[in-house]
Amino acid sequence: MDASVSISGTTETARLDSGTTTVVFHWTDGIPVIVHLGAKLPEDVDLDTLVSALVRPTPQASLDETAPISLLPEFSRGFMGHPGLIAHRAEDAPSAWAGRFTFTRYDATDTGISFYCRDPYRGLDLCITCSLDPQTNVLTFQNELVNSSDRSLLVDWFAAPVVPVPSRLTEYLSFHGRWCAEFALERMTVPVGLTKKENRRGRTSHEGFPGIVLLGENTSEDSGPCLAAHLGWSGNHRMVLERLPSGEMQLQMGALHFAGELLLRPGDSLKTPDLYVTASSVGLSAMSQAFHEEIRRKILKFPEPQKPRPVTVNTWEALYFDHGWDKMTQLVDSAVDVGAERFVLDDGWFKNRDSDRAGLGDWFADEEKFPDGLDPLIDYVTKNGLEFGLWVEPEMVNPDSDLYRTHPDWVLGLADYPNPLSRNQLVLDLTNDDVTQYLYDCLEKLLTDHAIGYLKWDMNRDLVMPGNREGRAAAHKQTLALYALLDRIRAAFPHVEIESCASGGGRIDMEILKRTHRFWTSDSNDPVERARIQSGFSFFFPPEVMGAHIGPAWSHTSGRGFLPGFRGLVAGVGHLGLELDLGGTTERELPDMRHAVERYKADRHIWHGGNFYRLPSIDPALIGFASVSMDKHQARACVVQIDRPRSTVPALVRIPGLDPDVQYHVVMDDPDDLLGKANRGFNNQLASGHLVVSGAVLTQVGLQLPVLYAQTGLYLTINKSEIT
Ligand code: GLA
C-alpha cells in the first residue's frame, strides 16, 4: 500500500500502513511529528480530524505554545526534554549551539516517506526517512545531516528519528547482561524523568544490547500492547527514554560519539544507524515475529537460501589450543558419526597460537601443528562430507606477534597514554587503510587457497581510548571500517558464510547481521543459562541465526554439570552445534548426541521457518519455546524446567498459534528418560502417545504436562492429525 499524503491548508499529514500497523505523520512549518504509531486504523479515518482531536491543552505556567515530540525535538522550539541533535562549532561561533529547522519538502514512495528540513541559522540540511514494511510490520527510520555551511560542525548527539511512546505503555523491558549472561531482562516501570543507557565498549556489547520493549502493565506474551525498538549498530550507542512532566514519552536511540569524535567538515554528511521499530496490540510474541520476519525477508542474505542450517562441530571446548593431528581427525570421525555437516576449526591454528598470549595478527597456519599447511585437515574434513570453517579474529593483535613487532603503530590508542590489554591483546586501527588492506590480503589468501566455506569472526575485547593516528577518537569510524572490510570479503567470496562472535554474544545486532549469517549467542553452553539467554535473544532474532551448541557434561564457564538429553534439548531450538570432545570422555553420550542431531535435522525447517513463540508460563522456573509452521500443520515445542517447579503439579501449558479447528496429534519426548522417577503416575493420553486434541484446546486451555525434575525438559511434536 502506498504512503498516502494529504494536505489541507497549512496542516499536512501522511500515513503509512502495513497489515497490522498504521503510522501517521503531521507537520506544519517545522520538523514533522508522529501522531500515531500502533494499531492499524481504518482507511477512511480522516487524518485532519485525528490531528485536531489530539491537540493538547496549554497547561498553566507553561510556554504559550509548547513544542511537540517531533522526529528530532528542538530546544529552540521550546521543547524542554532531551534534544534530538546536540552540535556546536569548535571555532568562535557563539550561537552555533542553537538552531532551528524548518520543513522544506517531502518525497513519498510506495512504502516510505522522506522529510527534508533546513536549519538556516547553522546551514544544516536534515533528511528524515521512515518506511513501514507492509509484510513484516517493521518500521525502519534513519536521519541524515548534511553540513551545507562553510564551517565545520562538531556533533555530540544525533538521534535516529525520535519515537513518541504512547503513554499507556507504562513499563519497559531493559536488556542488560555480561559475558555468559547475554540478553538478561528486567521489567521496570518507566519513571518520570530521563532514563539513559550508554555503551562505550566499541562493540554492540553484552552489557547493553541496543534494544528496548515498552509495554502495558498487563501485557504478556499473547495479549496487550507493546512497542519495541532496536538500533542496528555494532559500536557505541545511547538510548534515552524520557517521560516528560507533560506525561508524554520520547524514545531516542543513536550512535554515541566521544567528545570531538564527529567533526562534520563543510559538505560532510552523517547518517544515523537504522532504527527498527514495531508495535503489537496482541502481546510480545507477535512483536518478536515481526522482527523475525524483517530479518528473514530483508536482513539475512544466505549464500544458498534453501540450504538447511548445517549441524556444526566446533573444536573450541573439545580441543582448545591442542590441535594435534590425531585429536583433530578423531573429532572429525566422531562428527561424522553423530551426523554433523560442518566442522569449524576454532582458535589455535595459526602461528605461535598455543595460548591466548600470542599470535593474533599472524594469520598463517602454525608450521609445527600444520607442517603441510591447513589442506591435509581440510581435505580430511571435506572428504568425509563435511564443510570446513575457520576461526579468525581479524580486528585484534597480540603484542607477541610478528605483525605487532613490525607495525607497533597499527593499533588504536593514544601515544601518551598506557594502552590496556584485554585477553593479552590490542585492537588494530581499521581506520588506517594499510591495516585493512593487510587484513583483507590475509583473509583473501586463506579463502582463495583453501576450501573454506565458513568463517567464525571473533572480537574478544572492549575498546579503550580508541584514538587513531591523529589522536582523534575513532570508535565510530572503526565500526564503519569493520563493515567495509566485511562487505569487501562478502563481495569477493559470496559463498562464504560468516558467524558474528564477540566473546560469545558481544556483537549481536541487525547491522552486523546484514553481513553475517549466524551469531555465537553466548560462550555459555550451560543449558540453564542458555535457556534464559535464548529467550531474551528471541525477542529480536529468529532461531536460525542463534548459534546453540551442546557443550560438555561439565560446563567450564558455570562449573556445573547436566544430563546429555537436556543439553541437546536446549541447543536444538537454535542453529545446532556440538562443542565437546565427542570421541573422548563423553563417548558414552554419543547415542544422546545422535538423537539430538536427528531430531534437529527432522525439525529444523519448522524452527527456522515457522512462527516462533515464547510459551506463556506462570512458573518462573519453566521456560518454553514453540514454533508453528506457516500452514499451521506442524508445531514443535521445547519445555525447559530450569529449577524445581513452583507447584507440586505443573500448571497447564498453552501452545499458541495453532489452528483452533484442526485436530493435532501430540507426542512427548523425555530425552533423559526421567519421568518415571519424577512422577508417581501420569496416566494421561500424552504419556501413552495417543493424545489427539484440537488447536483450540491446546491454545486456549492448555496441556497438562508431567512433573519435571529440575534441569530437565520435554520436547513436543505436534502434527495435524490424519484422524478427523
Ligand atoms: C571467544 C569465543 C569462543 C572461542 C574463543 C577462542 O571466547 O567466544 O567461542 O572461539 O574465543 O579463543
XYZ file of C-alpha atoms and ligand atoms in Angstrom:
736
model
C 0.000 0.000 0.000
C 1.345 3.470 -0.823
C 2.176 6.155 1.663
C -0.866 8.350 1.487
C -0.209 12.030 1.937
C -2.986 14.539 2.384
C -2.531 18.264 2.528
C -5.141 20.671 3.792
C -4.323 24.325 4.285
C -1.175 24.702 6.329
C -1.600 21.313 8.017
C -0.175 18.326 6.292
C -0.469 14.691 7.237
C 0.756 11.410 5.845
C 0.150 7.798 6.783
C 1.913 4.511 6.178
C 0.119 1.205 6.618
C 1.045 -2.427 6.963
C -1.040 -5.491 7.799
C -1.312 -4.591 11.481
C 0.125 -1.123 11.875
C -0.531 2.479 10.913
C 1.801 5.386 11.429
C 0.520 8.920 10.961
C 2.789 11.947 10.489
C 1.768 15.542 10.815
C 3.642 18.759 10.109
C 3.224 22.478 9.618
C 6.370 24.605 9.335
C 8.780 22.547 11.462
C 10.129 19.012 11.774
C 7.243 16.525 11.377
C 5.705 14.705 14.316
C 4.388 11.149 14.643
C 0.842 11.468 15.942
C 0.033 7.757 15.874
C 2.224 4.656 15.761
C 0.351 1.480 16.582
C -2.773 -0.448 15.712
C -3.949 -0.222 12.139
C -6.566 2.470 11.526
C -9.409 2.113 9.017
C -8.606 3.548 5.612
C -11.332 6.167 5.848
C -10.121 7.764 9.094
C -9.913 11.481 8.433
C -6.375 12.459 9.373
C -7.127 16.163 9.827
C -9.830 15.282 12.320
C -7.458 12.880 14.031
C -4.834 15.602 14.362
C -7.301 18.198 15.660
C -8.772 15.710 18.121
C -5.304 15.231 19.569
C -4.475 18.924 20.059
C -3.287 19.197 23.640
C -4.400 21.885 26.075
C -1.932 24.545 27.141
C -1.306 23.909 30.816
C -0.810 26.564 33.465
C 2.629 28.084 33.894
C 3.969 26.910 30.553
C 5.111 28.415 27.286
C 2.257 29.844 25.223
C 3.000 27.262 22.580
C 4.620 24.019 23.689
C 6.735 22.056 21.267
C 5.718 18.510 20.428
C 7.995 15.462 20.379
C 8.973 15.888 16.747
C 11.080 13.393 14.808
C 14.049 15.437 16.094
C 12.850 17.563 19.036
C 14.391 21.019 19.296
C 15.110 23.213 22.287
C 14.729 26.299 20.100
C 11.043 25.486 19.643
C 10.548 25.258 23.375
C 10.987 21.509 23.748
C 12.260 21.100 27.288
C 13.264 17.448 27.147
C 16.419 15.869 25.734
C 17.009 17.368 22.266
C 17.481 15.128 19.239
C 20.541 16.980 17.936
C 23.344 18.476 20.012
C 26.073 20.132 17.970
C 28.349 23.126 18.064
C 31.298 24.666 16.271
C 34.825 24.446 17.562
C 35.756 27.838 16.138
C 34.447 31.091 17.509
C 30.725 30.948 16.741
C 28.926 31.750 19.973
C 25.412 30.960 18.757
C 26.148 27.729 16.922
C 24.933 25.578 19.798
C 21.395 26.606 18.884
C 19.497 26.072 15.658
C 16.038 25.588 14.274
C 14.864 23.549 11.342
C 12.036 24.429 9.005
C 10.191 21.917 6.888
C 11.011 22.203 3.197
C 9.545 19.203 1.341
C 8.801 15.505 1.378
C 9.208 12.566 -1.013
C 6.827 9.639 -0.755
C 7.494 6.182 -2.154
C 5.399 3.008 -2.110
C 6.261 2.135 1.449
C 8.020 5.135 2.880
C 8.337 8.846 3.191
C 11.315 11.194 3.497
C 11.051 14.621 5.056
C 13.557 17.364 4.233
C 14.199 20.200 6.658
C 16.691 23.056 6.748
C 18.331 24.954 9.550
C 19.208 28.349 8.012
C 20.938 29.525 11.193
C 23.654 26.896 11.032
C 23.473 25.929 7.380
C 22.359 22.342 8.021
C 20.127 20.073 5.998
C 18.237 17.218 7.547
C 16.623 14.282 5.809
C 14.362 12.011 7.881
C 13.476 8.698 6.248
C 10.728 6.407 7.504
C 9.492 3.235 5.893
C 6.990 0.623 7.001
C 7.240 -2.830 5.531
C 3.715 -3.886 4.543
C 4.509 -7.555 5.199
C 6.726 -7.540 8.267
C 5.072 -4.615 10.106
C 8.511 -3.220 10.980
C 9.324 0.467 10.588
C 12.834 1.486 9.620
C 13.955 5.007 10.467
C 17.081 6.926 9.569
C 18.245 10.536 9.877
C 20.873 12.192 7.730
C 22.505 15.512 8.495
C 24.443 17.481 5.873
C 26.716 20.340 6.796
C 25.905 22.739 3.958
C 27.707 25.639 5.617
C 31.284 26.702 5.052
C 32.353 25.923 8.626
C 32.920 22.680 10.453
C 30.430 21.363 12.965
C 31.056 19.078 15.940
C 28.190 16.681 16.525
C 27.792 15.496 20.100
C 24.461 13.702 19.715
C 22.376 12.931 16.674
C 19.429 10.644 17.365
C 17.765 8.442 14.821
C 14.176 9.643 14.257
C 12.590 10.055 17.654
C 9.647 7.867 18.585
C 6.856 9.228 20.782
C 5.784 6.369 23.048
C 2.058 6.015 23.798
C 1.607 6.937 27.465
C -0.313 3.717 28.258
C 2.963 1.812 27.771
C 3.987 2.444 31.345
C 6.591 -0.314 31.667
C 9.695 -1.367 29.789
C 11.931 -4.362 29.338
C 15.552 -3.441 29.695
C 18.146 -5.736 28.106
C 21.406 -5.909 30.002
C 23.915 -8.680 30.661
C 27.548 -9.668 30.815
C 29.822 -12.355 29.455
C 27.940 -15.684 29.587
C 24.717 -13.891 30.543
C 23.640 -12.050 27.406
C 20.120 -10.700 26.901
C 19.249 -10.556 30.600
C 15.850 -8.949 31.055
C 14.418 -6.664 33.644
C 10.837 -5.395 33.603
C 10.519 -1.932 35.096
C 8.140 0.988 35.370
C 9.100 3.936 33.185
C 9.939 6.607 35.748
C 9.127 10.265 35.328
C 12.265 11.954 34.061
C 15.094 10.730 31.929
C 16.498 7.205 31.747
C 19.726 6.916 29.799
C 21.581 3.807 28.753
C 25.004 4.125 27.192
C 27.507 1.719 25.739
C 31.147 2.816 25.310
C 32.702 -0.595 24.702
C 33.261 -0.194 20.967
C 31.091 -3.201 20.102
C 27.384 -3.851 20.423
C 28.217 -5.270 23.863
C 26.981 -7.973 26.202
C 26.056 -5.340 28.749
C 23.757 -3.030 26.840
C 22.035 -4.588 23.853
C 20.624 -1.649 21.829
C 17.015 -2.678 22.120
C 14.014 -1.947 24.313
C 10.433 -3.109 24.634
C 7.784 -0.763 26.019
C 4.634 -2.420 27.252
C 1.442 -2.018 29.226
C 1.087 -3.142 32.814
C -0.787 -6.306 31.816
C 0.964 -7.059 28.541
C 2.050 -10.672 28.288
C 3.370 -12.975 25.607
C -0.029 -13.298 23.952
C -2.001 -10.204 24.911
C -1.714 -6.473 25.356
C 0.036 -3.593 23.627
C 3.779 -3.193 23.194
C 6.284 -1.305 21.090
C 9.865 -2.400 20.533
C 12.885 -0.638 19.078
C 16.334 -1.838 18.064
C 19.258 0.211 16.779
C 21.219 -1.650 14.118
C 24.712 -0.606 15.152
C 27.793 -2.546 16.268
C 29.606 0.261 18.080
C 28.950 2.728 20.873
C 25.344 3.687 21.375
C 22.984 5.622 23.577
C 19.322 5.264 24.412
C 17.275 7.998 26.018
C 13.846 7.192 27.384
C 12.166 10.210 28.841
C 8.821 10.674 30.439
C 8.179 14.404 30.415
C 6.262 16.310 33.071
C 3.534 16.688 30.426
C 3.004 12.923 30.525
C 4.418 12.454 27.035
C 7.218 9.964 26.490
C 10.029 10.005 23.960
C 12.484 7.325 22.898
C 15.784 8.314 21.315
C 18.427 5.891 20.085
C 21.595 6.640 18.222
C 25.337 6.151 17.934
C 27.301 7.522 20.875
C 30.241 9.745 19.980
C 33.178 10.677 22.149
C 33.931 14.393 22.546
C 35.143 15.772 19.244
C 34.769 12.409 17.518
C 32.325 13.545 14.903
C 33.608 16.565 13.082
C 31.476 17.408 10.069
C 33.553 19.431 7.681
C 31.777 21.635 5.091
C 29.896 19.312 2.733
C 30.188 16.268 5.020
C 27.150 14.258 5.931
C 26.330 11.960 8.833
C 23.776 9.190 8.830
C 22.338 7.621 11.956
C 22.239 3.846 12.144
C 18.908 2.326 11.141
C 16.351 2.214 13.904
C 13.857 -0.664 13.690
C 10.520 -0.242 15.409
C 7.485 -2.455 15.613
C 4.248 -2.316 17.564
C 1.894 -5.113 18.546
C -1.502 -4.999 20.184
C -1.552 -8.757 20.833
C 1.473 -9.268 23.047
C 5.190 -9.852 22.905
C 5.458 -12.970 20.758
C 3.757 -11.204 17.822
C 6.203 -8.336 18.249
C 9.141 -10.752 18.034
C 7.652 -12.438 14.985
C 7.650 -9.064 13.216
C 11.405 -8.661 13.806
C 11.992 -12.291 12.770
C 10.119 -11.694 9.511
C 12.038 -8.479 8.860
C 15.291 -10.377 9.315
C 14.186 -13.303 7.160
C 12.949 -11.132 4.322
C 15.362 -8.211 4.327
C 18.413 -8.541 6.557
C 19.711 -12.080 6.149
C 21.472 -12.924 2.925
C 22.379 -16.594 2.971
C 24.574 -17.639 0.032
C 22.160 -20.538 -0.516
C 18.813 -19.532 0.992
C 17.308 -23.026 0.652
C 20.188 -24.783 2.395
C 19.235 -26.036 5.878
C 21.378 -24.665 8.691
C 24.077 -27.330 8.977
C 24.845 -29.181 12.202
C 28.186 -27.774 13.296
C 31.003 -29.321 15.264
C 33.230 -26.644 16.755
C 36.633 -27.523 18.184
C 36.874 -24.928 20.986
C 35.576 -26.792 24.047
C 36.745 -30.079 22.556
C 40.397 -29.215 21.841
C 41.104 -25.623 22.914
C 44.642 -24.869 21.603
C 45.610 -28.539 21.294
C 45.479 -29.055 17.528
C 47.284 -32.395 17.278
C 46.549 -34.321 14.078
C 45.142 -37.393 15.839
C 42.881 -35.401 18.099
C 41.559 -33.345 15.222
C 40.901 -36.278 12.931
C 39.268 -38.280 15.734
C 36.954 -35.359 16.309
C 36.149 -35.262 12.591
C 35.366 -39.005 12.712
C 33.046 -38.523 15.677
C 31.464 -35.535 13.962
C 30.637 -37.774 11.021
C 29.353 -40.421 13.395
C 26.855 -38.097 15.108
C 25.666 -36.698 11.788
C 27.379 -33.279 11.734
C 27.572 -31.320 8.495
C 30.128 -28.577 9.211
C 33.429 -28.701 11.083
C 34.809 -25.432 12.447
C 38.446 -25.236 13.469
C 38.437 -22.694 16.285
C 41.245 -20.678 17.870
C 44.731 -22.214 17.979
C 45.601 -22.981 14.328
C 47.833 -20.012 13.446
C 51.449 -19.145 14.091
C 52.542 -19.447 17.745
C 48.990 -19.737 18.997
C 49.426 -22.150 21.890
C 47.613 -19.934 24.359
C 45.793 -16.625 24.252
C 49.073 -14.800 24.883
C 50.484 -14.780 21.340
C 49.799 -14.978 17.649
C 46.809 -12.748 16.876
C 47.631 -10.851 13.703
C 49.751 -13.581 12.094
C 47.081 -15.317 10.059
C 49.273 -18.142 8.756
C 48.970 -21.794 9.747
C 51.318 -22.756 12.554
C 54.108 -24.809 11.000
C 54.504 -27.150 13.951
C 50.834 -28.045 14.187
C 50.253 -27.943 10.435
C 53.602 -28.818 8.770
C 51.875 -29.153 5.386
C 49.503 -26.258 5.917
C 45.771 -26.444 6.510
C 44.943 -28.519 3.436
C 45.501 -32.016 4.852
C 42.944 -31.330 7.596
C 40.563 -29.534 5.234
C 40.788 -32.480 2.813
C 40.112 -34.902 5.649
C 37.060 -32.888 6.659
C 35.646 -32.363 3.178
C 36.327 -35.950 2.025
C 34.229 -37.031 4.981
C 31.408 -34.954 3.586
C 31.634 -32.018 5.987
C 32.045 -28.359 5.182
C 35.134 -26.695 6.650
C 35.039 -23.491 8.684
C 37.823 -21.465 10.300
C 38.040 -19.143 13.340
C 39.633 -15.727 12.876
C 39.824 -12.577 14.963
C 40.971 -10.037 12.380
C 40.497 -6.832 14.376
C 42.989 -7.887 17.055
C 46.716 -8.238 17.600
C 48.847 -9.710 20.386
C 51.938 -7.664 21.232
C 53.694 -11.028 20.945
C 53.183 -11.373 17.191
C 55.187 -10.647 14.058
C 52.533 -8.172 12.986
C 52.895 -6.067 16.116
C 56.684 -6.290 16.074
C 56.642 -4.922 12.506
C 53.834 -2.380 12.935
C 53.505 -1.301 16.565
C 51.812 1.866 15.317
C 48.890 -0.001 13.760
C 46.866 -0.194 16.956
C 44.128 2.066 18.281
C 45.285 4.062 21.276
C 46.795 7.369 22.273
C 50.553 7.719 22.147
C 50.951 9.318 25.564
C 48.584 7.026 27.422
C 49.061 3.443 28.565
C 47.101 1.111 26.286
C 45.419 -1.509 28.487
C 45.481 -5.118 27.345
C 42.471 -7.351 27.460
C 42.976 -11.090 26.954
C 46.567 -10.051 26.180
C 45.505 -8.244 23.031
C 45.202 -4.811 21.457
C 42.837 -3.526 18.794
C 44.038 -2.765 15.283
C 43.167 0.638 13.851
C 40.841 -0.256 10.989
C 40.545 3.398 10.033
C 44.090 3.041 8.699
C 43.787 1.725 5.120
C 47.126 -0.089 5.378
C 45.693 -2.158 8.223
C 42.500 -3.146 6.431
C 44.451 -3.939 3.279
C 46.723 -6.257 5.286
C 43.715 -7.974 6.861
C 41.945 -8.261 3.545
C 45.050 -9.784 1.955
C 45.375 -12.368 4.757
C 41.724 -13.363 4.559
C 41.732 -13.352 0.769
C 44.700 -15.719 0.743
C 43.067 -18.081 3.221
C 39.778 -18.119 1.344
C 41.406 -18.418 -2.082
C 43.961 -21.092 -1.215
C 41.658 -23.345 0.803
C 38.189 -24.855 0.624
C 36.819 -22.736 3.468
C 33.060 -22.252 3.409
C 32.653 -20.514 6.752
C 34.441 -18.018 8.976
C 33.819 -17.646 12.679
C 34.723 -13.944 13.014
C 35.529 -13.227 16.643
C 36.180 -9.964 18.524
C 37.290 -10.541 22.071
C 37.763 -7.231 23.797
C 36.305 -3.815 24.514
C 37.891 -0.689 23.061
C 39.644 1.672 25.486
C 40.859 5.132 24.402
C 40.328 4.251 20.731
C 42.368 7.093 19.237
C 43.507 6.949 15.610
C 46.834 8.171 14.211
C 45.754 11.815 14.527
C 44.747 11.212 18.123
C 41.058 11.727 17.356
C 38.510 9.346 18.891
C 37.844 6.772 16.188
C 35.362 4.263 17.593
C 32.630 5.358 15.198
C 34.845 5.163 12.124
C 36.251 1.851 13.380
C 32.744 0.379 13.257
C 32.184 1.709 9.736
C 35.585 0.360 8.647
C 34.699 -3.075 10.005
C 31.500 -3.038 7.935
C 33.507 -2.025 4.861
C 36.003 -4.864 5.410
C 33.213 -7.402 5.839
C 31.453 -6.048 2.743
C 34.653 -6.463 0.757
C 35.083 -10.052 1.906
C 31.421 -10.820 1.214
C 31.650 -9.347 -2.291
C 34.785 -11.313 -3.158
C 33.671 -14.583 -1.521
C 29.880 -14.600 -1.676
C 29.723 -18.349 -0.966
C 31.420 -17.963 2.431
C 29.130 -17.717 5.452
C 30.272 -15.678 8.442
C 29.462 -16.096 12.130
C 29.494 -12.968 14.294
C 31.135 -13.731 17.636
C 32.463 -11.355 20.285
C 33.365 -13.371 23.392
C 30.014 -15.009 22.753
C 27.194 -12.553 22.149
C 29.007 -9.222 22.328
C 28.174 -8.257 18.736
C 24.575 -9.143 18.031
C 22.617 -6.544 16.062
C 20.825 -6.105 12.751
C 23.600 -4.159 11.009
C 26.250 -6.835 11.540
C 23.647 -9.422 10.544
C 23.397 -7.789 7.099
C 26.938 -9.096 6.583
C 26.875 -12.311 8.629
C 24.747 -15.428 8.898
C 24.858 -16.650 12.466
C 25.547 -15.301 15.931
C 27.611 -17.058 18.532
C 24.922 -16.291 21.102
C 26.991 -16.860 24.217
C 30.160 -18.523 25.451
C 27.916 -20.253 27.971
C 26.885 -23.728 26.860
C 25.272 -24.274 30.276
C 21.678 -25.134 29.250
C 20.058 -23.371 32.202
C 21.865 -20.124 31.434
C 21.278 -20.743 27.764
C 17.513 -21.150 28.107
C 17.354 -17.667 29.649
C 19.746 -16.163 27.111
C 17.920 -17.756 24.191
C 14.612 -16.446 25.485
C 15.975 -12.872 25.613
C 17.672 -13.250 22.225
C 14.392 -14.389 20.655
C 12.752 -11.037 21.354
C 14.628 -9.685 18.333
C 16.271 -12.551 16.428
C 14.962 -15.801 14.928
C 16.238 -19.296 15.843
C 18.110 -19.911 12.586
C 20.756 -17.287 13.452
C 21.055 -18.376 17.075
C 24.214 -20.470 17.335
C 23.460 -23.056 20.066
C 25.879 -25.833 20.949
C 25.734 -28.947 23.057
C 28.647 -28.491 25.420
C 30.450 -30.984 27.655
C 28.718 -32.692 30.590
C 30.520 -30.302 32.907
C 30.181 -26.673 31.853
C 33.553 -24.900 32.022
C 32.010 -21.431 32.319
C 29.468 -22.114 35.089
C 31.120 -25.042 36.849
C 28.118 -27.363 36.944
C 27.009 -30.455 35.093
C 23.942 -31.509 33.092
C 22.475 -34.592 31.516
C 23.012 -35.051 27.772
C 19.352 -35.086 26.749
C 18.763 -31.763 28.476
C 21.795 -30.189 26.793
C 20.593 -31.414 23.404
C 17.058 -30.209 24.011
C 18.027 -26.600 24.711
C 20.590 -26.379 21.895
C 18.141 -27.893 19.397
C 15.980 -24.772 19.415
C 18.611 -22.722 17.567
C 21.203 -23.445 14.888
C 22.559 -26.638 16.400
C 26.175 -27.401 17.023
C 28.263 -29.681 19.212
C 31.255 -28.367 21.079
C 32.680 -31.176 23.191
C 35.218 -33.936 22.993
C 32.862 -36.351 21.259
C 35.315 -39.184 20.868
C 36.868 -38.848 24.312
C 35.410 -38.741 27.786
C 31.865 -38.289 26.582
C 31.799 -41.329 24.289
C 29.011 -42.893 26.348
C 26.863 -39.876 25.449
C 27.116 -40.462 21.698
C 23.628 -42.026 21.384
C 22.135 -38.914 23.020
C 24.105 -36.690 20.675
C 22.888 -38.678 17.662
C 19.339 -38.394 18.908
C 19.608 -34.602 19.305
C 21.089 -34.276 15.815
C 18.416 -36.485 14.226
C 15.621 -34.546 15.874
C 17.180 -31.241 14.830
C 17.534 -32.369 11.227
C 13.940 -33.570 11.125
C 12.531 -30.384 12.621
C 14.860 -27.524 11.694
C 12.598 -26.378 8.868
C 9.865 -25.714 11.458
C 12.110 -23.880 13.920
C 13.858 -21.922 11.157
C 10.847 -21.041 9.066
C 7.839 -21.012 11.375
C 6.308 -18.502 13.728
C 8.269 -18.500 16.967
C 6.622 -18.182 20.386
C 7.884 -17.968 23.930
C 5.407 -20.113 25.841
C 3.323 -18.168 28.342
C 4.290 -19.561 31.748
C 3.320 -18.709 35.294
C 6.260 -20.656 36.728
C 9.444 -18.570 36.603
C 11.404 -21.845 36.614
C 9.714 -23.032 33.426
C 10.871 -21.601 30.112
C 9.272 -22.761 26.896
C 9.592 -22.157 23.184
C 7.435 -23.212 20.278
C 7.492 -22.830 16.542
C 4.408 -23.268 14.382
C 4.801 -23.890 10.660
C 3.289 -21.178 8.468
C 0.496 -23.528 7.309
C -0.158 -24.455 10.972
C 0.049 -28.148 10.183
C 3.067 -28.726 12.393
C 4.415 -27.289 15.598
C 7.298 -28.154 17.885
C 7.682 -27.088 21.479
C 10.530 -27.285 23.920
C 9.765 -27.046 27.626
C 12.687 -26.393 29.942
C 12.401 -26.759 33.720
C 15.433 -24.768 34.830
C 14.734 -25.258 38.547
C 12.307 -27.197 40.760
C 8.714 -26.435 39.683
C 6.927 -23.962 41.877
C 3.871 -26.201 42.377
C 3.653 -29.941 43.015
C 1.803 -30.364 39.715
C 2.700 -28.044 36.854
C 0.162 -25.528 35.574
C -1.298 -26.161 32.121
C 0.982 -25.035 29.308
C -0.704 -23.342 26.349
C 0.711 -23.792 22.852
C -0.006 -20.575 20.942
C -0.515 -20.025 17.253
C -2.292 -23.289 16.308
C -5.365 -23.532 14.116
C -8.311 -23.800 16.546
C -10.246 -26.001 14.111
C -7.517 -28.533 13.454
C -7.021 -31.755 15.445
C -3.393 -32.264 16.430
C -1.557 -35.389 17.495
C 0.822 -34.523 20.321
C 3.837 -36.713 21.086
C 6.145 -36.130 24.034
C 9.867 -36.898 24.129
C 11.572 -37.122 27.523
C 15.205 -37.126 26.388
C 16.781 -38.100 29.699
C 14.093 -40.685 30.462
C 13.313 -39.377 33.934
C 9.540 -39.022 34.004
C 9.129 -42.429 35.623
C 11.157 -41.157 38.570
C 9.776 -37.625 38.755
C 6.102 -38.774 38.766
C 4.381 -41.456 40.808
C 1.993 -41.786 37.937
C 0.963 -39.955 34.772
C -1.896 -41.791 33.125
C -2.512 -39.094 30.600
C -3.063 -39.698 26.886
C 0.063 -37.589 26.323
C 2.082 -40.224 28.173
C 0.606 -43.049 26.102
C 1.343 -41.204 22.850
C -2.322 -41.120 21.831
C -3.278 -37.561 22.535
C -5.255 -36.062 19.658
C -6.779 -32.743 20.535
C -7.934 -29.567 18.808
C -5.819 -26.462 18.332
C -8.478 -24.558 20.279
C -7.831 -26.729 23.339
C -4.048 -26.560 23.032
C -4.031 -22.776 22.565
C -6.855 -21.702 24.857
C -6.979 -24.352 27.577
C -3.510 -25.855 27.562
C -1.772 -29.140 28.009
C -1.201 -30.985 31.266
C 2.470 -31.914 31.388
C 4.031 -34.320 33.850
C 6.177 -33.182 36.769
C 9.699 -32.399 35.610
C 12.839 -32.665 37.666
C 14.954 -29.532 37.867
C 17.284 -29.139 34.859
C 15.348 -31.483 32.626
C 12.879 -30.834 29.858
C 10.469 -32.141 27.283
C 10.122 -31.918 23.533
C 6.666 -31.912 21.980
C 5.947 -32.945 18.407
C 2.586 -31.558 17.337
C 1.286 -32.605 13.927
C -2.059 -32.179 12.234
C -3.817 -35.461 12.841
C -4.857 -37.613 9.920
C -7.764 -38.861 12.047
C -10.607 -36.346 11.907
C 35.946 -16.454 22.296
C 34.768 -17.143 21.642
C 34.841 -18.624 21.867
C 36.143 -19.148 21.322
C 37.318 -18.413 21.954
C 38.605 -18.788 21.290
O 35.854 -16.543 23.671
O 33.571 -16.609 22.098
O 33.760 -19.283 21.253
O 36.151 -19.007 19.923
O 37.163 -17.008 21.828
O 39.670 -18.086 21.805
